[in-house]
Amino acid sequence: MARRTFKTGGVPDALLVLNAGSSSLKFSVFLDEEPLRLLLRGEFEELSTRPRFVAHADGAVISQKDWAPGTQLGYTGATDFLFAWGREGVLGGHRIAATGHRVVHGGMRFSGPALVDAATLAELEALIPLAPLHQPHCVEAIRAVTRTAPAVPQVACFDTAFHRTQPPVAQAFALPRRYADEGVRRYGFHGLSYEYIASTLPRTAPGAAEGRTVVAHLGNGASMCALLRGRSVATTMGLTALDGLMMGTRCGALDPGVLLYLMDRYGMDARALERLLYQQSGLLGVSGESSDMRELLSASSAAAAEALELFVYRIHRELGSLAAALHGLDAVVFTGGIGEHSAPIRERVCRDASWLGLELDEEANARGGPCITRSGSRVSAWVIPTDEEAMIALHTRRVLSTTGLAPGPQ
């Protein structure tokens, strides 16, 4: 089937991408051209306390607005403002054909993007217990667009879907079977990022695309994924986005007995443990100073150095595990905020991986790649920027085309 391109008044329509956080709403607008073209992007911050809006195009600020302290803009207020702002001419006559949402959890039900209707939304709400800190915001952003622009089709794109290609054994926990039947299993996250990287490998690193590759998505949230010919076979995150690597404020892999100890010793309940594991641990907890990698790299304290050492050590451990799942290794890819921009962290990770046959090229690493290993290195290493928003826009366009939906009025 030929891909359908939507146009209004002779100009291509636009695809709006939304990524809802606990107090923020990031957005991007892509033109429905071939290839997709980014028109602008921006963000709302502090939606319920002191809202701020900023939009960028071609690297320059094109619009910004601050609301009075105490204003509770919320997702509905943000989407009302965003659609009205778009109608003021900033979109250059391009109308919004559809909205694509990043949805953290798709459970076992969703193995690909899905058009949002009442039944889909009910299923997304049913998954809130599996991602209580993320899923409610995704659902509320969808509801906000429905209230603001009810005729605009919406597509849910899932961070878990890319990992559904993993073998059953890689998704299993050693718990009584009834819990697995309820959905307690390893799902994995950052799937939209890994899917984007997998889509770029044939052009950037053909050998990695056809071989055994570990992608390290390193940022405030961090995980790693083993790709075999571009398909996910194992990943470091599990039922939730807590497992695996040490992160900015999240602990990563933890002996479950630690939780029992904290409950018995300190009387901590589920909510207290949630705050500890999601918001008070990781780089912030170990250093006692910051969750920002840049600040820790410039710090002089022993605690900051210990936090960096543990961060790299956990990557080293998980790299070995994922290489074992692949029965070997051909390439490593760094992406995400830290992976793309922190040459010192890449250097330390690559040094630790020399036993796998990875030979770092210091000058190439300092330049930021894309290839940062020496000629002849048995395992190559790459720096490839990710673009989850572009992946969501592509999924949204495909769903819109395959369903034959025409864009509705904004």
XYZ file of C-alpha atoms in Angstrom:
410
model
C 0.000 0.000 0.000
C 1.332 3.422 -0.933
C 1.766 5.770 1.988
C -0.969 8.334 2.206
C 0.122 11.928 2.782
C -2.445 14.325 4.171
C -2.623 17.844 2.797
C -4.861 20.799 3.462
C -4.997 23.679 1.008
C -2.068 22.213 -0.935
C 0.345 22.183 2.016
C 1.269 19.122 4.082
C -0.448 18.677 7.390
C 1.389 18.510 10.700
C 1.762 15.763 13.275
C 1.845 16.811 16.921
C 3.903 14.662 19.299
C 3.321 14.906 23.051
C 5.418 13.513 25.892
C 3.777 14.028 29.282
C 5.793 14.137 32.490
C 4.701 14.552 36.088
C 4.760 18.355 35.860
C 5.760 18.964 32.255
C 4.525 18.482 28.714
C 7.045 18.296 25.888
C 5.846 18.721 22.320
C 7.166 18.505 18.774
C 5.524 19.308 15.460
C 6.545 17.406 12.318
C 5.423 18.099 8.767
C 3.900 15.108 6.986
C 6.485 15.097 4.220
C 8.852 12.407 2.948
C 10.996 12.265 4.968
C 9.273 13.746 7.997
C 10.534 17.247 8.759
C 10.698 18.769 12.229
C 8.983 22.151 12.227
C 9.324 23.126 15.886
C 9.497 21.750 19.400
C 9.035 23.031 22.915
C 7.889 22.372 26.451
C 5.562 23.379 29.253
C 7.109 23.171 32.730
C 5.693 23.347 36.273
C 2.150 22.917 34.978
C 0.483 23.201 38.379
C 2.727 25.644 40.238
C 4.333 28.269 37.990
C 3.715 27.306 34.345
C 6.243 28.248 31.689
C 6.052 27.720 27.935
C 8.851 27.905 25.392
C 9.025 26.886 21.721
C 12.076 26.551 19.457
C 12.540 26.340 15.696
C 15.898 25.903 13.980
C 17.641 26.301 17.332
C 16.084 29.693 18.138
C 13.354 30.615 20.608
C 10.247 31.624 18.651
C 7.769 32.006 21.506
C 7.619 31.907 25.280
C 5.133 32.682 28.027
C 5.093 32.611 31.831
C 1.982 32.333 33.965
C 1.565 33.807 37.439
C 2.811 31.737 40.397
C 0.091 29.465 41.696
C -1.559 29.052 38.285
C -2.764 25.477 37.827
C -2.581 25.183 34.073
C -2.616 21.386 33.944
C -2.594 19.297 30.779
C -5.934 20.650 29.541
C -4.829 24.256 29.949
C -1.555 23.439 28.191
C -3.241 21.751 25.236
C -5.834 24.550 24.992
C -2.995 27.068 24.807
C -0.950 24.940 22.393
C -3.724 24.444 19.834
C -4.761 28.105 20.032
C -1.131 29.179 19.643
C -0.832 26.937 16.588
C -3.866 28.570 14.998
C -2.260 32.014 15.334
C -0.127 31.321 12.265
C 3.003 29.889 13.824
C 2.367 26.605 11.963
C 2.436 28.443 8.647
C -0.895 27.104 7.401
C -0.125 23.491 8.344
C -2.979 22.006 10.333
C -2.603 19.249 12.894
C -3.702 15.970 11.329
C -3.110 13.790 14.385
C -1.477 13.676 17.791
C 0.988 10.967 18.801
C 1.646 10.271 22.478
C 4.526 8.610 24.218
C 2.894 6.068 26.537
C 5.233 4.384 28.984
C 3.463 1.051 29.492
C 1.616 -1.085 26.955
C 1.522 -4.266 29.015
C 1.022 -7.546 27.171
C -1.824 -6.111 25.125
C 0.021 -3.610 22.936
C 2.896 -4.766 20.737
C 2.699 -1.730 18.461
C 1.161 1.746 18.213
C -2.591 1.953 18.599
C -5.305 4.376 17.580
C -6.886 5.744 20.740
C -10.590 5.139 21.275
C -12.642 4.613 24.424
C -11.676 0.948 24.682
C -7.960 1.688 24.198
C -8.055 4.414 26.818
C -9.707 2.070 29.312
C -6.929 -0.476 28.729
C -4.264 2.178 29.264
C -5.881 3.151 32.548
C -5.940 -0.499 33.620
C -2.134 -0.540 33.235
C -1.603 2.296 35.739
C -0.657 -0.135 38.566
C 2.306 -1.304 36.436
C 3.637 2.259 36.013
C 2.003 4.403 38.719
C 4.432 7.317 38.392
C 4.253 7.576 34.598
C 1.084 6.069 33.115
C -1.427 8.470 34.755
C 0.235 11.449 33.075
C 0.144 9.746 29.678
C -3.567 9.024 30.103
C -4.347 12.539 31.286
C -2.550 14.088 28.298
C -4.679 11.978 25.958
C -7.835 13.076 27.778
C -6.701 16.705 27.556
C -6.355 16.549 23.768
C -9.750 14.874 23.547
C -11.279 17.816 25.421
C -9.340 20.435 23.433
C -9.544 18.943 19.920
C -12.011 16.024 19.913
C -11.909 15.569 16.125
C -8.116 15.132 15.963
C -7.134 11.423 15.884
C -4.715 10.291 18.590
C -2.170 7.481 18.509
C -0.572 5.855 21.548
C 3.071 4.787 21.033
C 4.510 2.516 23.689
C 7.932 2.392 25.319
C 7.418 -1.314 26.013
C 6.300 -2.465 22.557
C 9.758 -2.798 20.964
C 10.754 -5.406 23.558
C 7.863 -7.734 22.796
C 10.169 -9.587 20.369
C 12.143 -10.973 23.312
C 11.899 -14.724 23.938
C 9.553 -15.732 26.776
C 12.449 -16.752 29.011
C 13.849 -13.207 28.850
C 10.508 -11.814 30.035
C 9.994 -14.191 32.961
C 10.443 -13.773 36.708
C 10.944 -16.825 38.930
C 7.677 -16.210 40.783
C 4.545 -18.356 41.070
C 2.898 -18.607 37.691
C -0.297 -16.808 38.748
C 1.603 -13.541 39.016
C 2.907 -13.842 35.477
C -0.668 -14.485 34.362
C -1.582 -11.148 35.978
C 1.121 -9.382 33.962
C 4.043 -9.465 36.392
C 6.916 -9.979 33.962
C 9.829 -8.143 32.384
C 8.644 -5.543 29.877
C 11.580 -3.194 29.352
C 11.390 0.510 28.518
C 13.033 3.193 26.335
C 11.725 1.096 23.438
C 11.016 4.100 21.219
C 14.642 5.174 21.588
C 15.945 1.687 20.814
C 13.623 1.372 17.850
C 14.913 4.659 16.442
C 18.536 3.570 16.877
C 17.772 0.228 15.226
C 16.225 2.089 12.282
C 19.380 4.217 11.796
C 21.965 1.437 12.100
C 21.667 0.211 8.481
C 22.861 3.655 7.330
C 25.294 4.503 10.126
C 26.757 1.114 11.034
C 25.621 -1.660 8.661
C 27.695 -4.269 10.465
C 26.010 -3.448 13.762
C 22.605 -3.553 12.094
C 23.154 -7.130 10.958
C 24.988 -8.318 14.049
C 24.956 -8.384 17.836
C 24.678 -4.890 19.291
C 24.171 -3.475 22.762
C 22.631 -0.002 22.890
C 23.214 2.050 26.040
C 20.520 4.691 26.520
C 22.177 6.764 29.230
C 20.428 9.745 30.755
C 18.575 10.657 33.924
C 16.716 7.450 33.153
C 19.107 4.794 31.884
C 18.884 1.319 30.435
C 20.598 -0.983 27.953
C 19.226 -3.256 25.264
C 20.664 -6.228 23.365
C 19.777 -6.151 19.662
C 20.150 -9.145 17.366
C 19.804 -7.972 13.778
C 17.880 -4.947 15.028
C 15.418 -6.808 17.270
C 15.321 -6.646 21.054
C 16.321 -9.917 22.738
C 17.102 -8.664 26.271
C 17.076 -5.424 28.238
C 18.014 -4.204 31.697
C 14.664 -2.810 32.848
C 11.877 -5.098 33.964
C 8.310 -4.726 35.218
C 9.025 -1.086 35.991
C 11.562 1.555 35.000
C 13.502 0.950 38.242
C 15.513 -2.143 37.358
C 18.977 -2.465 35.840
C 21.340 0.493 35.683
C 21.905 3.136 38.327
C 20.170 6.340 37.199
C 19.880 9.994 38.163
C 17.575 9.424 41.118
C 16.585 5.755 40.642
C 18.468 2.901 42.268
C 18.564 0.333 39.469
C 18.950 -3.367 40.299
C 18.395 -4.042 44.003
C 18.278 -7.135 46.181
C 14.555 -7.548 47.061
C 15.682 -8.353 50.571
C 16.730 -4.721 50.966
C 13.078 -3.729 50.700
C 12.085 -6.235 53.365
C 14.842 -4.874 55.596
C 13.703 -1.271 55.125
C 10.115 -2.225 55.887
C 11.081 -4.088 59.070
C 13.821 -1.742 60.282
C 12.271 1.635 59.421
C 8.577 0.816 59.042
C 8.570 2.085 55.467
C 5.359 1.546 53.508
C 4.910 1.278 49.740
C 4.759 5.043 49.212
C 7.883 5.686 51.269
C 9.744 2.989 49.341
C 8.486 4.499 46.095
C 9.928 7.906 46.980
C 13.215 6.350 48.063
C 13.695 4.193 44.984
C 12.465 6.650 42.349
C 13.438 10.065 43.713
C 16.150 9.787 46.377
C 18.549 7.137 45.093
C 20.885 6.742 42.108
C 23.527 9.384 41.466
C 21.764 11.778 43.825
C 21.561 9.312 46.685
C 25.123 7.982 46.433
C 26.783 11.360 45.899
C 24.559 13.297 48.270
C 25.106 16.215 45.902
C 23.392 16.002 42.540
C 21.701 13.794 39.966
C 23.326 15.794 37.139
C 26.225 13.948 35.525
C 27.875 17.218 34.464
C 27.967 18.492 38.018
C 29.344 15.237 39.374
C 32.098 15.095 36.749
C 33.282 18.544 37.844
C 32.918 17.847 41.572
C 35.930 17.074 43.776
C 34.310 15.124 46.596
C 34.950 11.461 47.304
C 31.203 10.803 47.347
C 30.805 12.200 43.814
C 33.683 10.020 42.623
C 32.063 6.961 44.220
C 28.753 7.724 42.482
C 30.504 7.905 39.093
C 32.412 4.703 39.779
C 29.212 2.838 40.646
C 27.416 4.257 37.586
C 30.131 2.959 35.245
C 30.480 -0.329 37.125
C 26.785 -1.106 36.718
C 27.045 -0.429 32.970
C 30.068 -2.753 32.835
C 28.189 -5.529 34.630
C 25.094 -5.208 32.458
C 27.155 -5.065 29.269
C 28.628 -8.442 30.127
C 25.177 -9.841 30.843
C 23.730 -8.587 27.565
C 26.750 -9.839 25.594
C 26.064 -13.257 27.133
C 22.415 -13.050 26.032
C 23.654 -12.338 22.489
C 26.306 -15.114 22.613
C 28.879 -12.517 21.635
C 29.164 -8.867 20.729
C 29.852 -6.912 17.550
C 29.030 -3.330 18.495
C 28.100 -0.939 21.296
C 26.018 2.192 20.715
C 25.857 5.138 23.124
C 22.762 7.348 23.068
C 20.679 9.519 25.419
C 21.819 12.724 27.104
C 24.839 11.210 28.866
C 25.617 8.669 26.168
C 25.647 11.302 23.441
C 27.413 14.123 25.290
C 29.694 12.723 28.002
C 33.007 11.672 26.492
C 34.502 10.877 29.942
C 31.750 8.360 30.741
C 32.025 6.755 27.299
C 35.786 6.484 27.763
C 35.454 4.755 31.121
C 32.840 2.345 29.821
C 34.926 1.493 26.768
C 38.093 1.006 28.838
C 36.230 -1.476 31.021
C 34.989 -3.265 27.896
C 38.459 -3.844 26.435
C 38.190 -7.519 27.439
C 35.419 -7.846 24.857
C 37.737 -6.637 22.092
C 36.769 -2.962 22.119
C 39.667 -0.578 21.370
C 38.781 3.055 22.017
C 39.959 5.852 19.715
C 40.474 8.713 22.194
C 40.403 11.474 19.584
C 37.258 10.159 17.918
C 35.586 9.859 21.310
C 36.508 13.451 22.169
C 34.952 14.561 18.850
C 31.767 12.651 19.619
C 32.066 10.007 16.914
C 30.047 8.660 15.279
C 32.545 5.759 15.408
C 34.771 5.983 18.499
C 36.843 2.818 18.135
C 40.090 2.233 16.299
C 40.270 0.685 12.880
C 40.544 -3.050 13.409
C 38.772 -3.085 16.772
C 36.942 -6.402 17.013
C 33.984 -4.687 18.700
C 33.048 -1.266 17.336
C 31.543 1.553 19.406
C 29.312 4.338 18.141
C 27.670 7.564 19.303
C 24.245 7.966 17.698
C 21.729 10.631 18.797
C 18.286 9.234 19.454
C 14.994 10.838 18.430
C 12.017 9.298 20.200
C 9.749 12.099 18.978
C 10.524 11.319 15.339
C 9.746 7.658 16.011
C 6.388 8.613 17.504
C 5.633 10.827 14.492
C 6.454 7.959 12.119
C 4.196 5.581 14.039
C 1.415 8.158 14.094
C 1.630 8.672 10.349
C 1.555 4.931 9.687
C -1.484 4.391 11.880
C -3.261 7.323 10.259
C -2.482 5.931 6.804
C -3.434 2.323 7.490
C -6.711 3.249 9.157
C -7.594 5.645 6.339
C -8.537 8.372 8.790
C -8.762 11.888 7.447
C -7.664 14.682 9.757
C -10.430 16.485 11.576
C -10.674 20.182 12.372
C -8.409 21.443 15.130
